[in-house]
Coordinates of N, CA and C in Angstrom, one line a residue:
M27 N -20.3 9.6 14.6 CA -19.4 8.9 15.4 C -18.0 9.5 15.2
D28 N -17.3 9.5 16.3 CA -15.9 10.0 16.2 C -15.0 8.8 15.8
T29 N -13.7 9.2 15.5 CA -12.8 8.2 14.9 C -12.6 7.0 15.8
K30 N -12.5 7.2 17.1 CA -12.3 6.1 18.1 C -13.4 5.1 18.1
I31 N -14.6 5.6 18.0 CA -15.8 4.7 17.9 C -15.8 4.0 16.6
K32 N -15.5 4.6 15.5 CA -15.5 4.0 14.2 C -14.4 2.8 14.3
A33 N -13.3 3.1 14.9 CA -12.2 2.1 15.0 C -12.7 0.9 15.8
D34 N -13.4 1.2 16.9 CA -14.0 0.1 17.7 C -15.0 -0.7 16.9
V35 N -15.9 0.0 16.2 CA -16.9 -0.7 15.4 C -16.2 -1.6 14.4
A36 N -15.2 -1.1 13.7 CA -14.5 -2.0 12.7 C -13.8 -3.2 13.4
E37 N -13.1 -2.9 14.5 CA -12.4 -4.0 15.2 C -13.4 -5.1 15.6
Y38 N -14.5 -4.8 16.2 CA -15.4 -5.8 16.6 C -16.2 -6.5 15.5
A39 N -16.4 -5.8 14.4 CA -17.0 -6.4 13.2 C -16.0 -7.4 12.6
V40 N -14.7 -7.1 12.6 CA -13.7 -8.0 12.1 C -13.6 -9.2 13.0
I41 N -13.6 -8.9 14.3 CA -13.5 -10.0 15.3 C -14.6 -11.0 15.1
K42 N -15.8 -10.4 15.0 CA -17.0 -11.3 14.8 C -16.9 -12.2 13.6
E43 N -16.4 -11.6 12.5 CA -16.3 -12.3 11.2 C -15.2 -13.4 11.4
L44 N -14.1 -13.1 12.0 CA -13.0 -14.1 12.2 C -13.5 -15.2 13.1
L45 N -14.3 -14.9 14.1 CA -14.8 -16.0 15.0 C -15.8 -16.9 14.2
K46 N -16.6 -16.3 13.4 CA -17.5 -17.1 12.6 C -16.8 -18.0 11.6
K47 N -15.5 -17.6 11.3 CA -14.7 -18.4 10.4 C -13.7 -19.3 11.1
N48 N -14.0 -19.5 12.4 CA -13.3 -20.4 13.3 C -11.8 -20.1 13.6
F49 N -11.5 -18.8 13.6 CA -10.2 -18.3 13.9 C -10.1 -18.1 15.5
N50 N -9.0 -18.3 16.1 CA -8.8 -17.9 17.5 C -8.3 -16.5 17.4
V51 N -9.0 -15.6 18.1 CA -8.7 -14.2 18.0 C -8.1 -13.7 19.4
L52 N -7.1 -12.9 19.3 CA -6.5 -12.3 20.4 C -6.6 -10.7 20.3
K53 N -6.9 -10.1 21.4 CA -7.0 -8.6 21.4 C -6.1 -8.1 22.4
P54 N -5.1 -7.3 22.0 CA -4.1 -6.7 22.9 C -4.8 -5.7 23.8
I55 N -4.3 -5.5 25.0 CA -4.8 -4.4 25.9 C -4.1 -3.1 25.5
G56 N -4.9 -2.1 25.4 CA -4.4 -0.8 25.0 C -4.2 -0.6 23.5
D57 N -3.6 0.5 23.1 CA -3.5 0.8 21.7 C -2.0 1.2 21.4
R58 N -1.1 0.6 22.1 CA 0.3 1.0 21.9 C 1.0 0.1 20.8
L59 N 0.4 -1.0 20.4 CA 1.0 -1.8 19.4 C 0.6 -1.3 18.0
P60 N 1.4 -1.7 17.0 CA 1.1 -1.2 15.6 C 0.0 -2.1 14.9
Y61 N -0.6 -3.1 15.7 CA -1.7 -3.9 15.1 C -2.8 -3.9 16.2
D62 N -4.0 -4.2 15.7 CA -5.2 -4.1 16.6 C -5.6 -5.5 17.2
I63 N -5.4 -6.5 16.4 CA -5.8 -7.9 16.8 C -4.8 -8.9 16.2
A64 N -4.9 -10.1 16.7 CA -4.1 -11.2 16.1 C -5.0 -12.4 16.0
V65 N -4.6 -13.3 15.1 CA -5.2 -14.6 15.1 C -4.1 -15.6 15.3
E66 N -4.5 -16.8 16.0 CA -3.5 -17.8 16.4 C -4.0 -19.1 15.9
K67 N -3.0 -19.9 15.5 CA -3.3 -21.3 15.2 C -2.0 -22.1 15.4
D68 N -2.0 -23.1 16.2 CA -0.8 -24.0 16.4 C 0.4 -23.1 16.9
G69 N 0.1 -22.1 17.7 CA 1.2 -21.3 18.3 C 1.7 -20.2 17.3
K70 N 1.2 -20.1 16.1 CA 1.6 -19.1 15.2 C 0.6 -17.9 15.2
L71 N 1.2 -16.7 15.1 CA 0.3 -15.5 15.2 C 0.3 -14.8 13.8
I72 N -0.8 -14.3 13.5 CA -0.9 -13.3 12.3 C -1.4 -12.0 12.9
K73 N -0.6 -11.0 12.8 CA -1.0 -9.7 13.3 C -1.8 -8.9 12.3
I74 N -2.9 -8.3 12.8 CA -3.9 -7.6 11.9 C -4.1 -6.2 12.3
Q75 N -4.0 -5.3 11.4 CA -4.4 -3.9 11.5 C -5.8 -3.7 10.9
V76 N -6.7 -3.2 11.7 CA -8.1 -3.0 11.2 C -8.3 -1.6 10.9
K77 N -9.0 -1.4 9.7 CA -9.3 0.0 9.3 C -10.8 0.1 8.9
Y78 N -11.4 1.2 9.3 CA -12.8 1.6 9.0 C -12.8 2.4 7.7
A79 N -13.4 2.0 6.7 CA -13.5 2.8 5.4 C -14.6 3.8 5.5
W80 N -14.4 5.0 5.0 CA -15.4 6.0 4.9 C -15.8 6.2 3.5
Y81 N -17.0 6.8 3.3 CA -17.5 7.0 2.0 C -17.3 8.4 1.5
D82 N -16.6 8.5 0.4 CA -16.3 9.8 -0.2 C -17.4 10.1 -1.2
K83 N -18.3 11.0 -0.9 CA -19.5 11.3 -1.7 C -19.1 11.9 -3.0
V84 N -18.1 12.7 -3.1 CA -17.6 13.4 -4.3 C -17.1 12.3 -5.3
K85 N -16.2 11.5 -4.8 CA -15.6 10.5 -5.7 C -16.5 9.2 -5.9
K86 N -17.5 9.1 -5.0 CA -18.4 7.9 -5.1 C -17.6 6.6 -4.9
L87 N -16.8 6.6 -3.8 CA -16.1 5.4 -3.5 C -15.8 5.4 -2.0
H88 N -15.4 4.2 -1.5 CA -15.0 4.1 -0.1 C -13.4 4.3 0.0
A89 N -13.0 4.8 1.1 CA -11.5 5.1 1.2 C -11.1 4.9 2.6
V90 N -9.8 4.6 2.7 CA -9.1 4.4 4.0 C -7.7 5.0 4.0
D91 N -7.3 5.5 5.1 CA -5.9 6.1 5.1 C -4.9 4.9 5.4
A92 N -3.9 4.8 4.6 CA -2.9 3.7 4.7 C -1.8 4.1 5.7
R93 N -2.0 5.1 6.4 CA -1.0 5.6 7.4 C -1.4 5.5 8.8
R94 N -0.5 5.4 9.7 CA -0.8 5.4 11.1 C -1.1 6.8 11.6
T95 N -2.1 7.0 12.4 CA -2.4 8.4 12.9 C -2.3 8.4 14.4
K96 N -1.5 9.3 14.9 CA -1.3 9.5 16.3 C -1.7 10.9 16.6
T97 N -2.4 11.1 17.7 CA -2.8 12.5 18.1 C -2.2 12.8 19.5
N98 N -1.9 14.1 19.6 CA -1.6 14.6 21.0 C -2.5 15.8 21.1
R99 N -2.3 16.6 22.1 CA -3.2 17.7 22.4 C -3.0 18.8 21.3
R100 N -1.9 18.8 20.7 CA -1.6 20.0 19.8 C -1.8 19.6 18.3
R101 N -1.5 18.4 17.9 CA -1.5 18.1 16.5 C -1.7 16.6 16.2
M102 N -2.1 16.3 14.9 CA -2.3 15.0 14.5 C -1.0 14.6 13.6
L103 N -0.4 13.4 14.0 CA 0.8 13.0 13.3 C 0.4 11.7 12.4
R104 N 0.9 11.7 11.2 CA 0.6 10.6 10.3 C 2.0 10.1 9.8
K105 N 2.2 8.8 9.8 CA 3.4 8.2 9.2 C 3.1 6.8 8.7
K106 N 3.9 6.4 7.8 CA 3.7 5.1 7.1 C 4.0 3.9 8.2
Y107 N 3.3 2.8 8.0 CA 3.6 1.6 8.7 C 4.8 1.0 8.1
S108 N 5.5 0.2 8.9 CA 6.6 -0.6 8.3 C 6.1 -2.0 8.0
D109 N 6.8 -2.7 7.2 CA 6.3 -4.1 6.8 C 6.4 -5.1 7.9
T110 N 6.9 -4.7 9.1 CA 7.0 -5.6 10.2 C 5.9 -5.3 11.3
D111 N 5.2 -4.2 11.1 CA 4.2 -3.7 12.0 C 3.0 -4.7 12.2
F112 N 2.6 -5.3 11.0 CA 1.5 -6.3 11.0 C 1.6 -7.1 9.8
D113 N 0.8 -8.2 9.7 CA 0.9 -9.1 8.6 C -0.2 -8.8 7.5
F114 N -1.4 -8.4 8.0 CA -2.5 -8.1 7.1 C -3.2 -6.9 7.6
A115 N -3.8 -6.1 6.7 CA -4.8 -5.1 7.1 C -6.1 -5.6 6.7
I116 N -7.1 -5.5 7.5 CA -8.5 -5.8 7.1 C -9.3 -4.5 7.2
I117 N -9.8 -4.2 6.0 CA -10.6 -2.9 5.9 C -12.0 -3.3 5.9
Y118 N -12.8 -2.6 6.7 CA -14.2 -2.8 6.9 C -15.0 -1.7 6.3
I119 N -16.0 -2.1 5.4 CA -16.9 -1.1 4.9 C -18.2 -1.4 5.6
P120 N -18.6 -0.5 6.5 CA -19.8 -0.8 7.4 C -21.1 -0.8 6.7
E121 N -21.3 0.1 5.7 CA -22.6 0.2 5.0 C -22.9 -1.0 4.2
K122 N -21.9 -1.8 3.8 CA -22.1 -2.9 3.0 C -21.7 -4.2 3.6
E123 N -21.1 -4.2 4.9 CA -20.6 -5.4 5.6 C -19.6 -6.1 4.7
I124 N -18.7 -5.4 4.1 CA -17.7 -6.0 3.2 C -16.3 -5.8 3.9
Y125 N -15.4 -6.8 3.7 CA -14.1 -6.8 4.2 C -13.1 -7.0 3.1
Y126 N -12.0 -6.2 3.2 CA -10.8 -6.4 2.3 C -9.7 -6.9 3.2
I127 N -9.1 -8.0 2.8 CA -8.0 -8.6 3.5 C -6.7 -8.4 2.7
I128 N -5.9 -7.4 3.1 CA -4.7 -7.0 2.3 C -3.4 -7.2 3.0
P129 N -2.5 -7.9 2.3 CA -1.1 -8.2 2.9 C -0.4 -6.8 3.2
V130 N 0.4 -6.8 4.2 CA 1.1 -5.6 4.6 C 1.9 -4.9 3.5
A131 N 2.6 -5.7 2.7 CA 3.4 -5.1 1.6 C 2.5 -4.4 0.6
V132 N 1.4 -5.0 0.3 CA 0.4 -4.3 -0.6 C -0.1 -3.1 0.0
F133 N -0.6 -3.2 1.2 CA -1.1 -2.1 2.0 C -0.1 -0.9 2.0
N134 N 1.1 -1.2 2.3 CA 2.1 -0.2 2.4 C 2.6 0.4 1.0
S135 N 2.2 -0.3 0.0 CA 2.5 0.2 -1.4 C 1.7 1.5 -1.8
Y136 N 0.6 1.7 -1.0 CA -0.2 2.9 -1.3 C 0.4 4.1 -0.6
A137 N 0.4 5.2 -1.3 CA 1.0 6.5 -0.7 C 0.3 7.0 0.5
S138 N -1.0 7.1 0.5 CA -1.7 7.6 1.6 C -3.1 7.1 1.7
T139 N -3.9 7.1 0.6 CA -5.3 6.6 0.6 C -5.5 5.4 -0.3
I140 N -6.2 4.5 0.3 CA -6.6 3.3 -0.5 C -8.1 3.6 -0.9
S141 N -8.4 3.5 -2.2 CA -9.7 3.7 -2.8 C -10.3 2.3 -3.0
L142 N -11.5 2.1 -2.6 CA -12.3 0.9 -2.7 C -13.5 1.2 -3.5
V143 N -13.6 0.7 -4.7 CA -14.7 1.0 -5.6 C -15.7 -0.2 -5.6
E144 N -16.8 0.1 -5.1 CA -17.8 -1.0 -5.0 C -18.8 -1.0 -6.2
E145 N -18.9 0.1 -6.9 CA -19.8 0.2 -8.0 C -19.0 -0.2 -9.3
N146 N -19.7 -0.8 -10.2 CA -19.1 -1.2 -11.5 C -19.1 0.0 -12.4
K147 N -18.0 0.8 -12.3 CA -18.0 2.0 -13.1 C -16.7 2.2 -13.9
R148 N -15.9 1.1 -13.8 CA -14.6 1.1 -14.5 C -14.5 0.0 -15.5
Q149 N -13.6 0.1 -16.5 CA -13.4 -1.0 -17.4 C -12.7 -2.1 -16.8
R150 N -11.7 -1.8 -16.0 CA -11.0 -2.8 -15.2 C -11.1 -2.6 -13.7
P151 N -11.1 -3.6 -12.9 CA -11.2 -3.4 -11.5 C -10.0 -2.8 -10.9
P152 N -10.2 -2.0 -9.8 CA -9.1 -1.4 -9.1 C -8.1 -2.4 -8.5
K153 N -6.9 -2.0 -8.2 CA -5.9 -2.9 -7.6 C -6.4 -3.7 -6.4
A154 N -7.2 -3.0 -5.5 CA -7.6 -3.7 -4.3 C -8.7 -4.7 -4.5
A155 N -9.3 -4.8 -5.6 CA -10.4 -5.7 -5.9 C -10.1 -7.1 -5.6
Q156 N -8.9 -7.6 -5.8 CA -8.6 -9.0 -5.6 C -8.6 -9.4 -4.1
Y157 N -8.6 -8.4 -3.2 CA -8.5 -8.6 -1.8 C -9.9 -8.6 -1.1
R158 N -10.9 -8.3 -1.9 CA -12.3 -8.2 -1.4 C -12.8 -9.6 -0.9
E159 N -13.1 -9.7 0.4 CA -13.6 -10.9 1.0 C -12.6 -12.1 0.7
N160 N -11.3 -11.8 0.6 CA -10.4 -12.9 0.3 C -9.8 -13.4 1.6
W161 N -10.7 -14.1 2.4 CA -10.3 -14.6 3.7 C -9.3 -15.8 3.6
N162 N -9.2 -16.4 2.4 CA -8.2 -17.5 2.2 C -6.8 -17.0 2.4
L163 N -6.5 -15.7 2.3 CA -5.1 -15.2 2.5 C -4.7 -15.5 4.0
L164 N -5.6 -15.6 4.9 CA -5.2 -15.8 6.3 C -5.0 -17.3 6.6
V165 N -4.2 -17.9 5.9 CA -3.9 -19.3 6.2 C -2.5 -19.4 6.8
F166 N -2.3 -20.5 7.5 CA -1.0 -20.7 8.2 C -0.1 -21.7 7.4

């Protein structure tokens, strides 16, 4: 799968999960906004950036880039998101059907790559572990 298809798979998996949890989901037209979807309740919006996690076979963990990627015909540009671009990032791990719901300030605190360790191979859990399946963060 190319990266655009992976992004679509992640977005629709997150949308499906949000709908199952009784959220009202909005999907912007096009990809010009710094967020992929939004949820609404009582007129309030939560902007969500969706990310597809890949598996790093060498490190034996899932990972996602914490930067925005734009491409043109000549090169790929990466830059950090701002804290006003979205409210939460939801990272989707397709092989395990697992979601990480991470506030934007935490997401932006990572330099470039967020590592998601699903195997119990450490003495203490990684920083992102507290956001695994933490849908309660999306409250109004």
